[in-house]
CSV table of C-alpha atoms in Angstrom, one decimal:
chain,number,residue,atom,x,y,z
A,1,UNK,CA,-15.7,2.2,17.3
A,2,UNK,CA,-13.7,-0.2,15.2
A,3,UNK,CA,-12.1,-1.9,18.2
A,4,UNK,CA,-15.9,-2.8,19.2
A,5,UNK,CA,-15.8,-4.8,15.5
A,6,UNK,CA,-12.8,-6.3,16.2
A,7,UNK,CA,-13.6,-7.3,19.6
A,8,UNK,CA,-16.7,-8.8,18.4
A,9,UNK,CA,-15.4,-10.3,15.5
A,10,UNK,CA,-12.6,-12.2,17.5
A,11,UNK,CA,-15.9,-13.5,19.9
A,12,UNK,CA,-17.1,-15.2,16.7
A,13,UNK,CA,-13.6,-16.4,15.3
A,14,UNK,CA,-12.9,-17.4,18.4
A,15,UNK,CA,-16.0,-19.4,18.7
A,16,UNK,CA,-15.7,-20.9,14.6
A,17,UNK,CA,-12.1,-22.1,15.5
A,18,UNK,CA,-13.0,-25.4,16.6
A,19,UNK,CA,-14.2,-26.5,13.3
A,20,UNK,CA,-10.8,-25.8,11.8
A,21,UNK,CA,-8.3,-28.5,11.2
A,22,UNK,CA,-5.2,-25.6,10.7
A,23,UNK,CA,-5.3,-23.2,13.7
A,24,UNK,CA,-3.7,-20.5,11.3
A,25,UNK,CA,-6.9,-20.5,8.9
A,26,UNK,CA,-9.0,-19.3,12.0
A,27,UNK,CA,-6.3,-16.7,13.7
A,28,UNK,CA,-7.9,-13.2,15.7
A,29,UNK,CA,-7.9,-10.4,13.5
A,30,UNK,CA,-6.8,-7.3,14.6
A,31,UNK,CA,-7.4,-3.5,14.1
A,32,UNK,CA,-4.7,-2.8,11.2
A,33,UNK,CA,-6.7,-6.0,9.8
A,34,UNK,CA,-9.8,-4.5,9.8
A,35,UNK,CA,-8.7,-1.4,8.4
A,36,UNK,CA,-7.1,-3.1,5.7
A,37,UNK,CA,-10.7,-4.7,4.9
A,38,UNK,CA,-12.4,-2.0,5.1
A,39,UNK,CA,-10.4,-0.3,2.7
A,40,UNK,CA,-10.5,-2.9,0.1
A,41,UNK,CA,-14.2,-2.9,0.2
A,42,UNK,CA,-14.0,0.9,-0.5
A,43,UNK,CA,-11.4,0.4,-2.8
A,44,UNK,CA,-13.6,-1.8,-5.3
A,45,UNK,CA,-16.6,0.8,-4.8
A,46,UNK,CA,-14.4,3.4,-6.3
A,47,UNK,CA,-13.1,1.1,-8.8
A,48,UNK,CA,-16.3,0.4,-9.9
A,49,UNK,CA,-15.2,-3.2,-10.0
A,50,UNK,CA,-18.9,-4.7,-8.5
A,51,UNK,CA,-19.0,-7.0,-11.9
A,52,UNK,CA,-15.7,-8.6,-11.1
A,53,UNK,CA,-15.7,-11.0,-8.8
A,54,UNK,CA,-12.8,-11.8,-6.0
A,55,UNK,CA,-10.6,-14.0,-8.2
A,56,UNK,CA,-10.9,-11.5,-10.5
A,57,UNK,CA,-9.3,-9.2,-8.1
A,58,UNK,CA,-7.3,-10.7,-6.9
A,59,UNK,CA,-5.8,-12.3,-10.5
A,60,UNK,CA,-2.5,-11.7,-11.2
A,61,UNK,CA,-2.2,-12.2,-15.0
A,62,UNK,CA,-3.4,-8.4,-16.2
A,63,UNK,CA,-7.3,-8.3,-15.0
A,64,UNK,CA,-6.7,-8.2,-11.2
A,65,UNK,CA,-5.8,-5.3,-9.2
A,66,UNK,CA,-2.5,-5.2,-7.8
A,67,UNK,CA,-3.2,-3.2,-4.4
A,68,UNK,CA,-5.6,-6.4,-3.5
A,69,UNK,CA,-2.9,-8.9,-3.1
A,70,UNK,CA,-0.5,-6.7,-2.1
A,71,UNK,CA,-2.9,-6.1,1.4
A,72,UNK,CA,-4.0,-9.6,1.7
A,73,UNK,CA,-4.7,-13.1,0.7
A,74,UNK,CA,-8.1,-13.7,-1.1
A,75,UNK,CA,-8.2,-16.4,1.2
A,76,UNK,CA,-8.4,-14.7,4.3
A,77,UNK,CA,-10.3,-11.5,3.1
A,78,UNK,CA,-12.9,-14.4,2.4
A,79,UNK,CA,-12.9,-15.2,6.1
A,80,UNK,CA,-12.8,-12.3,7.6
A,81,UNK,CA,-16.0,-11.2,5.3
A,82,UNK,CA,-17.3,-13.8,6.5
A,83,UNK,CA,-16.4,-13.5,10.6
A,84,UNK,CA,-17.2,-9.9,10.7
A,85,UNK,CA,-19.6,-8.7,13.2
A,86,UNK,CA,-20.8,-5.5,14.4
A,87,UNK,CA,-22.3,-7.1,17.7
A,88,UNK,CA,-21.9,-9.4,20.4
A,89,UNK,CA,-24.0,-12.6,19.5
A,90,UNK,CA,-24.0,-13.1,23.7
A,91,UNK,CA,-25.7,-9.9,24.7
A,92,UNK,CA,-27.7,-9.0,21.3
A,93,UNK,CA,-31.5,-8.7,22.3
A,94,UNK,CA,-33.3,-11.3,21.1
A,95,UNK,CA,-36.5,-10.2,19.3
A,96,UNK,CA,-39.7,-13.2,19.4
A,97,UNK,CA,-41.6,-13.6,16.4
A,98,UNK,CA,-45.3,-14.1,17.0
């Protein structure tokens, strides 16, 4: 099921990387990627951290929470936040609003 997300979530990198000056900043995620995400996402729910926001955690000087930077740059879990998708954009039905 994951590899569907990835998969889809590459389509939509993939289609987002021409607007990018630095190829790196728009690179294919993969699977151990994902997992990492989702696992910071359930991390914070279980740190009750939903007042803090991502600077926050990922702040090095005593508020932050070490485990964040240690999986990933803020940077990129920004990106992929905003990249992830659950379908294909291609073959999603589209619905008509009368």
């Amino acid at each position: 099921m994951l590899e569907i997300v990835v998969e889809d979530t590459n389509l939509y990198i993939s289609d987002l990387g021409a607007g990018y000056v630095r190829e790196r900043k728009a690179k294919p995620t993969d699977l151990c990627e994902i997992k990492a995400l989702f696992g910071l996402l359930y991390l914070a729910g279980t740190l009750k951290s939903g007042r803090l926001n991502t600077k926050e955690l990922w702040d090095r000087n005593g508020v932050g929470v070490e485990r964040f930077w240690l999986v990933m740059s803020r940077d990129c879990f920004h990106f992929l936040l905003r990249c992830l998708r659950f379908d294909n954009l291609e073959t999603r039905e589209k619905k008509l609003i009368n």
